[in-house]
mmCIF file of C-alpha atoms (C1' of nucleotides) in Angstrom:
data_model
loop_
_atom_site.group_PDB
_atom_site.id
_atom_site.type_symbol
_atom_site.label_atom_id
_atom_site.label_comp_id
_atom_site.label_asym_id
_atom_site.label_seq_id
_atom_site.Cartn_x
_atom_site.Cartn_y
_atom_site.Cartn_z
ATOM 1 C CA MET A 1 -8.729 -29.699 -5.877
ATOM 2 C CA ALA A 2 -5.866 -27.753 -4.385
ATOM 3 C CA GLU A 3 -4.717 -24.461 -5.732
ATOM 4 C CA ILE A 4 -1.842 -24.567 -8.121
ATOM 5 C CA ARG A 5 0.488 -21.710 -7.307
ATOM 6 C CA ILE A 6 3.992 -22.271 -8.458
ATOM 7 C CA ALA A 7 6.958 -20.855 -10.266
ATOM 8 C CA TRP A 8 6.147 -21.914 -13.778
ATOM 9 C CA PRO A 9 8.278 -21.682 -16.891
ATOM 10 C CA ASP A 10 5.285 -20.101 -18.671
ATOM 11 C CA PRO A 11 3.239 -17.544 -16.738
ATOM 12 C CA GLU A 12 0.332 -17.580 -19.191
ATOM 13 C CA GLY A 13 0.131 -21.327 -19.242
ATOM 14 C CA GLN A 14 0.311 -21.263 -15.488
ATOM 15 C CA GLU A 15 -2.602 -18.882 -15.221
ATOM 16 C CA ILE A 16 -4.713 -20.930 -17.618
ATOM 17 C CA VAL A 17 -4.100 -24.057 -15.607
ATOM 18 C CA GLU A 18 -4.825 -22.253 -12.367
ATOM 19 C CA ARG A 19 -8.055 -20.837 -13.709
ATOM 20 C CA LEU A 20 -9.205 -24.092 -15.215
ATOM 21 C CA PHE A 21 -8.629 -25.766 -11.879
ATOM 22 C CA ALA A 22 -10.437 -22.920 -10.157
ATOM 23 C CA ALA A 23 -13.337 -23.149 -12.588
ATOM 24 C CA ASP A 24 -13.557 -26.827 -11.900
ATOM 25 C CA ALA A 25 -13.377 -26.341 -8.149
ATOM 26 C CA ALA A 26 -16.240 -23.882 -8.382
ATOM 27 C CA LEU A 27 -18.337 -26.249 -10.482
ATOM 28 C CA ARG A 28 -17.573 -29.087 -8.129
ATOM 29 C CA ALA A 29 -18.471 -27.063 -5.057
ATOM 30 C CA HIS A 30 -21.729 -26.009 -6.657
ATOM 31 C CA PHE A 31 -22.469 -29.605 -7.578
ATOM 32 C CA GLU A 32 -21.748 -30.776 -4.043
ATOM 33 C CA GLN A 33 -23.884 -28.050 -2.543
ATOM 34 C CA VAL A 34 -26.900 -28.748 -4.741
ATOM 35 C CA THR A 35 -26.462 -32.460 -4.374
ATOM 36 C CA ALA A 36 -26.360 -32.295 -0.588
ATOM 37 C CA ALA A 37 -29.347 -29.960 -0.583
ATOM 38 C CA VAL A 38 -31.516 -32.635 -2.168
ATOM 39 C CA GLY A 39 -30.119 -35.364 0.086
ATOM 40 C CA LEU A 40 -27.835 -37.141 -2.357
ATOM 41 C CA THR A 41 -24.146 -37.882 -2.456
ATOM 42 C CA VAL A 42 -22.189 -36.775 -5.510
ATOM 43 C CA PRO A 43 -22.001 -40.193 -7.183
ATOM 44 C CA GLN A 44 -25.684 -40.786 -6.481
ATOM 45 C CA ALA A 45 -26.482 -37.492 -8.159
ATOM 46 C CA HIS A 46 -24.315 -38.301 -11.170
ATOM 47 C CA THR A 47 -26.104 -41.592 -11.565
ATOM 48 C CA LEU A 48 -29.525 -39.999 -11.279
ATOM 49 C CA ILE A 49 -28.618 -37.395 -13.860
ATOM 50 C CA GLN A 50 -27.514 -40.050 -16.339
ATOM 51 C CA LEU A 51 -30.882 -41.757 -16.036
ATOM 52 C CA GLN A 52 -32.965 -39.609 -18.295
ATOM 53 C CA GLU A 53 -33.518 -42.905 -20.064
ATOM 54 C CA PRO A 54 -33.040 -46.420 -18.694
ATOM 55 C CA GLN A 55 -29.424 -47.589 -18.780
ATOM 56 C CA ARG A 56 -27.747 -50.924 -18.381
ATOM 57 C CA MET A 57 -25.456 -51.010 -15.397
ATOM 58 C CA GLY A 58 -22.350 -51.634 -17.445
ATOM 59 C CA THR A 59 -23.158 -48.659 -19.646
ATOM 60 C CA MET A 60 -23.625 -46.595 -16.520
ATOM 61 C CA ALA A 61 -20.192 -47.666 -15.288
ATOM 62 C CA GLY A 62 -18.814 -46.333 -18.556
ATOM 63 C CA HIS A 63 -20.556 -42.996 -18.130
ATOM 64 C CA LEU A 64 -19.432 -42.679 -14.529
ATOM 65 C CA HIS A 65 -15.858 -43.823 -15.337
ATOM 66 C CA CYS A 66 -15.880 -46.396 -12.586
ATOM 67 C CA GLU A 67 -15.957 -50.167 -12.167
ATOM 68 C CA PRO A 68 -19.264 -52.008 -12.642
ATOM 69 C CA SER A 69 -19.078 -53.244 -9.068
ATOM 70 C CA HIS A 70 -19.284 -49.672 -7.870
ATOM 71 C CA VAL A 71 -22.422 -49.113 -9.918
ATOM 72 C CA THR A 72 -23.954 -52.018 -8.034
ATOM 73 C CA ALA A 73 -23.361 -50.202 -4.757
ATOM 74 C CA ILE A 74 -24.717 -46.876 -5.997
ATOM 75 C CA ALA A 75 -27.754 -48.533 -7.513
ATOM 76 C CA ASP A 76 -28.383 -50.355 -4.228
ATOM 77 C CA SER A 77 -28.551 -47.095 -2.335
ATOM 78 C CA LEU A 78 -30.735 -45.332 -4.876
ATOM 79 C CA GLU A 79 -33.035 -48.327 -5.056
ATOM 80 C CA ALA A 80 -33.280 -48.428 -1.266
ATOM 81 C CA GLY A 81 -34.219 -44.771 -1.409
ATOM 82 C CA GLY A 82 -36.984 -45.505 -3.868
ATOM 83 C CA LEU A 83 -35.450 -43.407 -6.632
ATOM 84 C CA LEU A 84 -34.836 -46.170 -9.154
ATOM 85 C CA ARG A 85 -35.529 -49.832 -9.687
ATOM 86 C CA ARG A 86 -33.688 -52.593 -11.536
ATOM 87 C CA GLU A 87 -35.597 -54.190 -14.348
ATOM 88 C CA PRO A 88 -34.394 -57.050 -16.524
ATOM 89 C CA ASP A 89 -32.964 -56.056 -19.872
ATOM 90 C CA PRO A 90 -35.250 -57.319 -22.623
ATOM 91 C CA ASP A 91 -32.316 -58.161 -24.903
ATOM 92 C CA ASP A 92 -30.014 -59.903 -22.424
ATOM 93 C CA ARG A 93 -31.243 -61.771 -19.403
ATOM 94 C CA ARG A 94 -27.899 -61.336 -17.622
ATOM 95 C CA ALA A 95 -28.175 -57.564 -17.751
ATOM 96 C CA LYS A 96 -30.321 -55.217 -15.703
ATOM 97 C CA ARG A 97 -31.531 -51.789 -16.617
ATOM 98 C CA LEU A 98 -31.733 -48.986 -14.110
ATOM 99 C CA VAL A 99 -35.023 -47.124 -14.412
ATOM 100 C CA LEU A 100 -36.090 -44.055 -12.494
ATOM 101 C CA THR A 101 -39.201 -44.299 -10.364
ATOM 102 C CA GLU A 102 -41.687 -41.441 -10.207
ATOM 103 C CA ALA A 103 -39.845 -40.092 -7.184
ATOM 104 C CA GLY A 104 -36.563 -40.455 -9.045
ATOM 105 C CA GLN A 105 -37.797 -38.483 -12.026
ATOM 106 C CA GLU A 106 -39.167 -35.788 -9.794
ATOM 107 C CA LEU A 107 -35.910 -35.507 -7.863
ATOM 108 C CA ARG A 108 -33.847 -35.567 -11.051
ATOM 109 C CA GLY A 109 -35.814 -32.620 -12.364
ATOM 110 C CA ARG A 110 -35.329 -30.704 -9.156
ATOM 111 C CA LEU A 111 -31.637 -31.512 -9.184
ATOM 112 C CA LEU A 112 -31.143 -30.239 -12.740
ATOM 113 C CA LYS A 113 -33.018 -27.068 -12.002
ATOM 114 C CA LEU A 114 -30.929 -26.321 -8.908
ATOM 115 C CA LEU A 115 -27.773 -27.343 -10.712
ATOM 116 C CA PHE A 116 -28.305 -24.844 -13.455
ATOM 117 C CA GLU A 117 -29.481 -21.971 -11.313
ATOM 118 C CA GLY A 118 -26.505 -20.071 -10.053
ATOM 119 C CA ALA A 119 -23.915 -22.325 -11.624
ATOM 120 C CA PRO A 120 -20.607 -20.494 -11.343
ATOM 121 C CA ILE A 121 -18.744 -19.351 -14.465
ATOM 122 C CA ILE A 122 -21.830 -19.604 -16.622
ATOM 123 C CA SER A 123 -24.041 -17.328 -14.600
ATOM 124 C CA THR A 124 -21.408 -14.585 -14.415
ATOM 125 C CA LEU A 125 -20.981 -14.307 -18.191
ATOM 126 C CA ASP A 126 -23.199 -12.532 -20.667
ATOM 127 C CA ALA A 127 -24.291 -14.208 -23.892
ATOM 128 C CA GLU A 128 -21.357 -12.998 -25.936
ATOM 129 C CA GLN A 129 -18.801 -14.015 -23.340
ATOM 130 C CA ARG A 130 -20.350 -17.419 -23.028
ATOM 131 C CA ALA A 131 -20.194 -17.927 -26.781
ATOM 132 C CA GLY A 132 -16.550 -16.904 -26.763
ATOM 133 C CA LEU A 133 -15.643 -19.198 -23.904
ATOM 134 C CA LEU A 134 -17.421 -22.051 -25.591
ATOM 135 C CA ALA A 135 -15.568 -21.481 -28.852
ATOM 136 C CA MET A 136 -12.262 -21.549 -27.002
ATOM 137 C CA LEU A 137 -13.069 -24.732 -25.193
ATOM 138 C CA ARG A 138 -14.164 -26.358 -28.438
ATOM 139 C CA MET A 139 -10.853 -25.489 -30.062
ATOM 140 C CA ALA A 140 -8.855 -26.682 -27.105
ATOM 141 C CA GLN A 141 -10.662 -29.996 -26.992
ATOM 142 C CA SER A 142 -11.103 -30.803 -30.653
ATOM 143 C CA GLY A 143 -9.657 -34.225 -31.272
ATOM 144 C CA ASP A 144 -8.859 -35.345 -27.753
ATOM 145 C CA GLY A 145 -12.283 -35.782 -26.225
ATOM 146 C CA HIS A 146 -12.128 -39.430 -25.349
ATOM 147 C CA ARG A 147 -8.442 -39.431 -24.564
ATOM 148 C CA ALA A 148 -9.054 -36.678 -22.081
ATOM 149 C CA LEU A 149 -11.415 -38.794 -20.033
ATOM 150 C CA ARG A 150 -9.316 -41.905 -19.660
ATOM 151 C CA ARG A 151 -8.203 -42.378 -16.087
ATOM 152 C CA PHE A 152 -4.877 -43.533 -14.760
ATOM 153 C CA PRO A 153 -3.031 -43.948 -18.038
ATOM 154 C CA ALA A 154 0.057 -46.080 -17.654
ATOM 155 C CA ALA A 155 3.081 -44.181 -16.422
ATOM 156 C CA ARG A 156 5.786 -43.567 -18.967
ATOM 157 C CA GLY A 157 8.492 -46.074 -18.246
ATOM 158 C CA ASP A 158 11.552 -43.891 -18.642
ATOM 159 C CA ASP A 159 10.271 -41.294 -16.200
ATOM 160 C CA SER A 160 9.491 -43.727 -13.429
ATOM 161 C CA CYS A 161 11.280 -43.757 -10.103
ATOM 162 C CA PRO A 162 10.816 -45.582 -6.790
ATOM 163 C CA PRO A 163 7.739 -44.511 -4.849
ATOM 164 C CA VAL A 164 7.730 -42.534 -1.664
ATOM 165 C CA PRO A 165 6.149 -44.279 1.358
ATOM 166 C CA SER A 166 2.423 -43.594 1.537
ATOM 167 C CA MET B 1 -15.280 -36.837 -13.015
ATOM 168 C CA ALA B 2 -18.216 -38.386 -14.758
ATOM 169 C CA GLU B 3 -19.549 -37.067 -17.997
ATOM 170 C CA ILE B 4 -22.480 -34.741 -17.756
ATOM 171 C CA ARG B 5 -24.917 -35.622 -20.505
ATOM 172 C CA ILE B 6 -28.415 -34.510 -19.801
ATOM 173 C CA ALA B 7 -31.460 -32.755 -21.117
ATOM 174 C CA TRP B 8 -30.657 -29.224 -20.102
ATOM 175 C CA PRO B 9 -32.828 -26.151 -20.291
ATOM 176 C CA ASP B 10 -29.911 -24.320 -21.943
ATOM 177 C CA PRO B 11 -27.904 -26.230 -24.560
ATOM 178 C CA GLU B 12 -25.074 -23.710 -24.644
ATOM 179 C CA GLY B 13 -24.733 -23.666 -20.891
ATOM 180 C CA GLN B 14 -24.825 -27.425 -20.954
ATOM 181 C CA GLU B 15 -21.972 -27.614 -23.416
ATOM 182 C CA ILE B 16 -19.876 -25.168 -21.436
ATOM 183 C CA VAL B 17 -20.339 -27.200 -18.279
ATOM 184 C CA GLU B 18 -19.567 -30.413 -20.134
ATOM 185 C CA ARG B 19 -16.423 -28.960 -21.631
ATOM 186 C CA LEU B 20 -15.217 -27.446 -18.403
ATOM 187 C CA PHE B 21 -15.657 -30.799 -16.709
ATOM 188 C CA ALA B 22 -13.884 -32.472 -19.609
ATOM 189 C CA ALA B 23 -11.043 -29.962 -19.454
ATOM 190 C CA ASP B 24 -10.715 -30.647 -15.778
ATOM 191 C CA ALA B 25 -10.787 -34.403 -16.268
ATOM 192 C CA ALA B 26 -8.004 -34.071 -18.800
ATOM 193 C CA LEU B 27 -5.911 -31.910 -16.495
ATOM 194 C CA ARG B 28 -6.513 -34.274 -13.629
ATOM 195 C CA ALA B 29 -5.581 -37.330 -15.683
ATOM 196 C CA HIS B 30 -2.407 -35.614 -16.824
ATOM 197 C CA PHE B 31 -1.587 -34.672 -13.254
ATOM 198 C CA GLU B 32 -2.159 -38.234 -12.063
ATOM 199 C CA GLN B 33 -0.045 -39.651 -14.835
ATOM 200 C CA VAL B 34 2.909 -37.355 -14.216
ATOM 201 C CA THR B 35 2.593 -37.755 -10.493
ATOM 202 C CA ALA B 36 2.621 -41.546 -10.670
ATOM 203 C CA ALA B 37 5.537 -41.417 -13.088
ATOM 204 C CA VAL B 38 7.720 -39.766 -10.456
ATOM 205 C CA GLY B 39 6.492 -42.087 -7.701
ATOM 206 C CA LEU B 40 4.165 -39.721 -5.853
ATOM 207 C CA THR B 41 0.497 -39.779 -5.017
ATOM 208 C CA VAL B 42 -1.613 -36.807 -6.065
ATOM 209 C CA PRO B 43 -1.775 -35.146 -2.628
ATOM 210 C CA GLN B 44 1.949 -35.695 -2.146
ATOM 211 C CA ALA B 45 2.600 -33.981 -5.464
ATOM 212 C CA HIS B 46 0.332 -31.063 -4.587
ATOM 213 C CA THR B 47 2.188 -30.605 -1.345
ATOM 214 C CA LEU B 48 5.568 -30.750 -3.021
ATOM 215 C CA ILE B 49 4.494 -28.197 -5.599
ATOM 216 C CA GLN B 50 3.355 -25.774 -2.922
ATOM 217 C CA LEU B 51 6.768 -25.943 -1.297
ATOM 218 C CA GLN B 52 8.698 -23.585 -3.499
ATOM 219 C CA GLU B 53 9.264 -21.806 -0.218
ATOM 220 C CA PRO B 54 8.939 -23.184 3.310
ATOM 221 C CA GLN B 55 5.356 -23.259 4.564
ATOM 222 C CA ARG B 56 3.779 -23.706 7.926
ATOM 223 C CA MET B 57 1.618 -26.791 8.069
ATOM 224 C CA GLY B 58 -1.547 -24.870 8.764
ATOM 225 C CA THR B 59 -0.920 -22.648 5.770
ATOM 226 C CA MET B 60 -0.377 -25.753 3.714
ATOM 227 C CA ALA B 61 -3.731 -27.137 4.867
ATOM 228 C CA GLY B 62 -5.277 -23.933 3.560
ATOM 229 C CA HIS B 63 -3.601 -24.289 0.197
ATOM 230 C CA LEU B 64 -4.586 -27.928 -0.094
ATOM 231 C CA HIS B 65 -8.142 -27.275 1.152
ATOM 232 C CA CYS B 66 -7.960 -30.025 3.701
ATOM 233 C CA GLU B 67 -7.780 -30.448 7.470
ATOM 234 C CA PRO B 68 -4.464 -29.843 9.227
ATOM 235 C CA SER B 69 -4.465 -33.431 10.450
ATOM 236 C CA HIS B 70 -4.284 -34.599 6.879
ATOM 237 C CA VAL B 71 -1.239 -32.418 6.247
ATOM 238 C CA THR B 72 0.431 -34.242 9.109
ATOM 239 C CA ALA B 73 -0.053 -37.535 7.300
ATOM 240 C CA ILE B 74 1.152 -36.230 3.954
ATOM 241 C CA ALA B 75 4.177 -34.592 5.539
ATOM 242 C CA ASP B 76 4.977 -37.845 7.352
ATOM 243 C CA SER B 77 5.147 -39.729 4.077
ATOM 244 C CA LEU B 78 7.186 -37.101 2.266
ATOM 245 C CA GLU B 79 9.550 -36.819 5.208
ATOM 246 C CA ALA B 80 9.941 -40.606 5.294
ATOM 247 C CA GLY B 81 10.781 -40.427 1.606
ATOM 248 C CA GLY B 82 13.468 -37.840 2.292
ATOM 249 C CA LEU B 83 11.778 -35.144 0.217
ATOM 250 C CA LEU B 84 11.137 -32.653 3.005
ATOM 251 C CA ARG B 85 11.879 -32.079 6.653
ATOM 252 C CA ARG B 86 10.052 -30.319 9.459
ATOM 253 C CA GLU B 87 11.857 -27.426 11.005
ATOM 254 C CA PRO B 88 10.650 -25.277 13.898
ATOM 255 C CA ASP B 89 9.062 -21.987 12.929
ATOM 256 C CA PRO B 90 11.281 -19.153 14.191
ATOM 257 C CA ASP B 91 8.260 -17.002 15.113
ATOM 258 C CA ASP B 92 6.108 -19.563 16.896
ATOM 259 C CA ARG B 93 7.433 -22.553 18.739
ATOM 260 C CA ARG B 94 4.137 -24.427 18.310
ATOM 261 C CA ALA B 95 4.386 -24.279 14.543
ATOM 262 C CA LYS B 96 6.554 -26.244 12.154
ATOM 263 C CA ARG B 97 7.668 -25.310 8.697
ATOM 264 C CA LEU B 98 7.890 -27.806 5.896
ATOM 265 C CA VAL B 99 11.123 -27.383 3.965
ATOM 266 C CA LEU B 100 12.191 -29.268 0.861
ATOM 267 C CA THR B 101 15.393 -31.273 1.036
ATOM 268 C CA GLU B 102 17.800 -31.319 -1.886
ATOM 269 C CA ALA B 103 16.042 -34.414 -3.201
ATOM 270 C CA GLY B 104 12.709 -32.692 -2.741
ATOM 271 C CA GLN B 105 13.769 -29.671 -4.742
ATOM 272 C CA GLU B 106 15.137 -31.860 -7.488
ATOM 273 C CA LEU B 107 11.964 -33.903 -7.689
ATOM 274 C CA ARG B 108 9.789 -30.803 -7.580
ATOM 275 C CA GLY B 109 11.624 -29.435 -10.573
ATOM 276 C CA ARG B 110 11.201 -32.651 -12.476
ATOM 277 C CA LEU B 111 7.522 -32.748 -11.571
ATOM 278 C CA LEU B 112 6.895 -29.229 -12.826
ATOM 279 C CA LYS B 113 8.698 -29.889 -16.047
ATOM 280 C CA LEU B 114 6.712 -33.050 -16.752
ATOM 281 C CA LEU B 115 3.516 -31.363 -15.645
ATOM 282 C CA PHE B 116 3.896 -28.596 -18.133
ATOM 283 C CA GLU B 117 5.043 -30.702 -21.053
ATOM 284 C CA GLY B 118 2.077 -32.096 -22.875
ATOM 285 C CA ALA B 119 -0.506 -30.589 -20.561
ATOM 286 C CA PRO B 120 -3.828 -30.970 -22.323
ATOM 287 C CA ILE B 121 -5.828 -27.906 -23.384
ATOM 288 C CA ILE B 122 -2.801 -25.660 -23.246
ATOM 289 C CA SER B 123 -0.608 -27.618 -25.586
ATOM 290 C CA THR B 124 -3.310 -27.880 -28.244
ATOM 291 C CA LEU B 125 -3.846 -24.126 -28.492
ATOM 292 C CA ASP B 126 -1.740 -21.596 -30.344
ATOM 293 C CA ALA B 127 -0.693 -18.373 -28.673
ATOM 294 C CA GLU B 128 -3.712 -16.387 -29.801
ATOM 295 C CA GLN B 129 -6.174 -19.037 -28.715
ATOM 296 C CA ARG B 130 -4.517 -19.319 -25.351
ATOM 297 C CA ALA B 131 -4.769 -15.587 -24.822
ATOM 298 C CA GLY B 132 -8.436 -15.702 -25.746
ATOM 299 C CA LEU B 133 -9.201 -18.585 -23.419
ATOM 300 C CA LEU B 134 -7.385 -16.845 -20.626
ATOM 301 C CA ALA B 135 -9.339 -13.642 -21.133
ATOM 302 C CA MET B 136 -12.591 -15.563 -20.972
ATOM 303 C CA LEU B 137 -11.653 -17.371 -17.802
ATOM 304 C CA ARG B 138 -10.581 -14.105 -16.206
ATOM 305 C CA MET B 139 -13.956 -12.570 -16.970
ATOM 306 C CA ALA B 140 -15.840 -15.579 -15.722
ATOM 307 C CA GLN B 141 -13.948 -15.634 -12.474
ATOM 308 C CA SER B 142 -13.597 -11.975 -11.634
ATOM 309 C CA GLY B 143 -14.995 -11.452 -8.178
ATOM 310 C CA ASP B 144 -15.675 -15.005 -7.075
ATOM 311 C CA GLY B 145 -12.190 -16.373 -6.678
ATOM 312 C CA HIS B 146 -12.245 -17.282 -3.031
ATOM 313 C CA ARG B 147 -15.911 -18.215 -2.973
ATOM 314 C CA ALA B 148 -15.253 -20.650 -5.752
ATOM 315 C CA LEU B 149 -12.779 -22.627 -3.704
ATOM 316 C CA ARG B 150 -14.798 -23.097 -0.558
ATOM 317 C CA ARG B 151 -15.718 -26.703 -0.061
ATOM 318 C CA PHE B 152 -18.957 -28.173 1.194
ATOM 319 C CA PRO B 153 -20.872 -24.965 1.709
ATOM 320 C CA ALA B 154 -23.887 -25.444 3.955
ATOM 321 C CA ALA B 155 -26.927 -26.706 2.148
ATOM 322 C CA ARG B 156 -29.694 -24.193 1.636
ATOM 323 C CA GLY B 157 -32.339 -25.000 4.182
ATOM 324 C CA ASP B 158 -35.455 -24.606 2.073
ATOM 325 C CA ASP B 159 -34.204 -26.995 -0.579
ATOM 326 C CA SER B 160 -33.265 -29.736 1.810
ATOM 327 C CA CYS B 161 -34.944 -33.131 1.891
ATOM 328 C CA PRO B 162 -34.300 -36.418 3.677
ATOM 329 C CA PRO B 163 -31.194 -38.263 2.530
ATOM 330 C CA VAL B 164 -31.178 -41.450 0.551
ATOM 331 C CA PRO B 165 -29.453 -44.419 2.213
ATOM 332 C CA SER B 166 -25.763 -44.470 1.342
ATOM 333 C "C1'" DA C 1 1.410 -12.292 37.114
ATOM 334 C "C1'" DC C 2 -1.874 -15.639 36.324
ATOM 335 C "C1'" DA C 3 -6.047 -17.870 34.977
ATOM 336 C "C1'" DA C 4 -8.758 -18.444 30.744
ATOM 337 C "C1'" DC C 5 -8.830 -19.049 26.265
ATOM 338 C "C1'" DA C 6 -7.131 -19.569 21.450
ATOM 339 C "C1'" DT C 7 -4.053 -21.858 18.184
ATOM 340 C "C1'" DA C 8 -0.397 -25.365 15.857
ATOM 341 C "C1'" DG C 9 0.344 -29.744 15.315
ATOM 342 C "C1'" DT C 10 -0.399 -34.849 16.296
ATOM 343 C "C1'" DT C 11 -2.912 -39.199 17.041
ATOM 344 C "C1'" DC C 12 -6.506 -42.130 16.217
ATOM 345 C "C1'" DA C 13 -10.865 -44.055 14.945
ATOM 346 C "C1'" DG C 14 -13.861 -44.087 11.449
ATOM 347 C "C1'" DT C 15 -16.266 -42.716 6.785
ATOM 348 C "C1'" DC C 16 -16.511 -42.634 1.864
ATOM 349 C "C1'" DG C 17 -15.498 -43.554 -2.842
ATOM 350 C "C1'" DC C 18 -13.475 -46.735 -5.268
ATOM 351 C "C1'" DT C 19 -10.769 -50.950 -7.019
ATOM 352 C "C1'" DG C 20 -9.848 -55.875 -7.927
ATOM 353 C "C1'" DA C 21 -10.663 -60.696 -7.412
ATOM 354 C "C1'" DA C 22 -13.845 -64.454 -7.022
ATOM 355 C "C1'" DA C 23 -18.252 -66.338 -8.070
ATOM 356 C "C1'" DC C 24 -22.496 -67.119 -10.560
ATOM 357 C "C1'" DA C 25 -25.697 -66.843 -14.402
ATOM 358 C "C1'" DA C 26 -26.633 -66.185 -19.075
ATOM 359 C "C1'" DA C 27 -24.946 -65.516 -23.828
ATOM 360 C "C1'" DT C 28 -21.914 -66.691 -27.685
ATOM 361 C "C1'" DC C 29 -18.637 -69.224 -30.405
ATOM 362 C "C1'" DG C 30 -16.137 -73.252 -32.029
ATOM 363 C "C1'" DC D 1 -22.388 -79.476 -27.103
ATOM 364 C "C1'" DG D 2 -18.248 -77.813 -24.380
ATOM 365 C "C1'" DA D 3 -15.357 -73.648 -23.921
ATOM 366 C "C1'" DT D 4 -15.114 -69.020 -23.461
ATOM 367 C "C1'" DT D 5 -16.856 -64.480 -22.797
ATOM 368 C "C1'" DT D 6 -19.906 -61.094 -20.630
ATOM 369 C "C1'" DG D 7 -23.133 -58.681 -16.923
ATOM 370 C "C1'" DT D 8 -23.794 -58.347 -12.339
ATOM 371 C "C1'" DT D 9 -22.982 -59.232 -7.454
ATOM 372 C "C1'" DT D 10 -20.256 -59.945 -3.203
ATOM 373 C "C1'" DC D 11 -16.520 -59.029 -0.493
ATOM 374 C "C1'" DA D 12 -11.994 -57.624 1.228
ATOM 375 C "C1'" DG D 13 -9.206 -53.882 1.262
ATOM 376 C "C1'" DC D 14 -6.929 -49.299 0.080
ATOM 377 C "C1'" DG D 15 -6.200 -44.340 -0.020
ATOM 378 C "C1'" DA D 16 -7.972 -39.751 0.954
ATOM 379 C "C1'" DC D 17 -10.062 -37.439 4.178
ATOM 380 C "C1'" DT D 18 -12.730 -35.790 8.472
ATOM 381 C "C1'" DG D 19 -13.560 -34.872 13.413
ATOM 382 C "C1'" DA D 20 -12.593 -35.375 18.148
ATOM 383 C "C1'" DA D 21 -9.324 -35.699 21.817
ATOM 384 C "C1'" DC D 22 -4.775 -34.460 23.365
ATOM 385 C "C1'" DT D 23 -0.232 -31.834 24.116
ATOM 386 C "C1'" DA D 24 2.253 -27.827 23.894
ATOM 387 C "C1'" DT D 25 2.702 -23.168 23.127
ATOM 388 C "C1'" DG D 26 0.989 -18.350 22.501
ATOM 389 C "C1'" DT D 27 -2.358 -14.466 23.825
ATOM 390 C "C1'" DT D 28 -5.553 -11.746 26.539
ATOM 391 C "C1'" DG D 29 -7.952 -9.618 30.403
ATOM 392 C "C1'" DT D 30 -8.206 -8.301 35.064
#
DNA sequence: ACAACATAGTTCAGTCGCTGAAACAAATCG
DNA sequence: CGATTTGTTTCAGCGACTGAACTATGTTGT
């Protein structure tokens, strides 16, 4: 994510946005680094992490905020790498559940360990600061958790204007 | 960004990471919404926002954390849309400066206004909460600002392992 | 002054993550 | 039982982005 450095009507709001973006960029970079270090791409790693317990592919698509067809592709690669297998869902013969193999569980554990060690933001705060940050984030997010994660909400009609060539 | 929901060694750290990712997802969704509403793609909008003052293209690549060749493409589209023009840099005849046109300035203003209105996290906090959140983020980020924004740092050698098929 | 090298931007081929439509199988509903 | 929905797969294609090759201009060392 690019830096946001602009003339803002509200300097404090501006700094919060900047720092939230920066915090995210740091988390993302850490995630990418760890992920690459164990030989996974970012979406592969996300999928692996979700698989503490077997998941149906559609459910996984929900967790990853992507289309089911994309889950098919990710699962293909992880299955080819021997990290998970597809097994039929006992309750619905159309559905398949993704299940970690031994190797998958082992790698998932290693991934989580690396992910937590040296995670930015968290590792630079002491216990009290972390508690404070957490309280703030809880307040800021109370009530809009699911709304916050929806992607590509429809544009507001009255603000629309013709697109620029891409 | 996908949800992070895992068995973590540290529940508090886990929640902080989750909430930071969620905060980012919300900011990103808001940015995408506003951006689409004015007819821009996300990278186009980032570029426009950076252009409060004329910028050399290489500098812009730095701000956007991408390769210079990508700035060329973005600038092409914005120039075709009449939002900016390339002018020669007075100090270096190899370089070009990106300068907003009248239309570009107008749209940039509209973008900033929409971006700030209804921005998640910020708009749900009162003044005191915002100050508190800001203080926490400042603490968390003191000293690692530039490190945090580096992309794709080299993988640590001793943690590496063979990649999974992509 | 001039060769050698560094730097700014462009062009182009190609990768990656992801979407959307079509197709098939299995479940559910009238 | 037929009609419709749902879970997954396949495939074509898009947008963001990289990396290498190229041109043109600046810089440096002898």
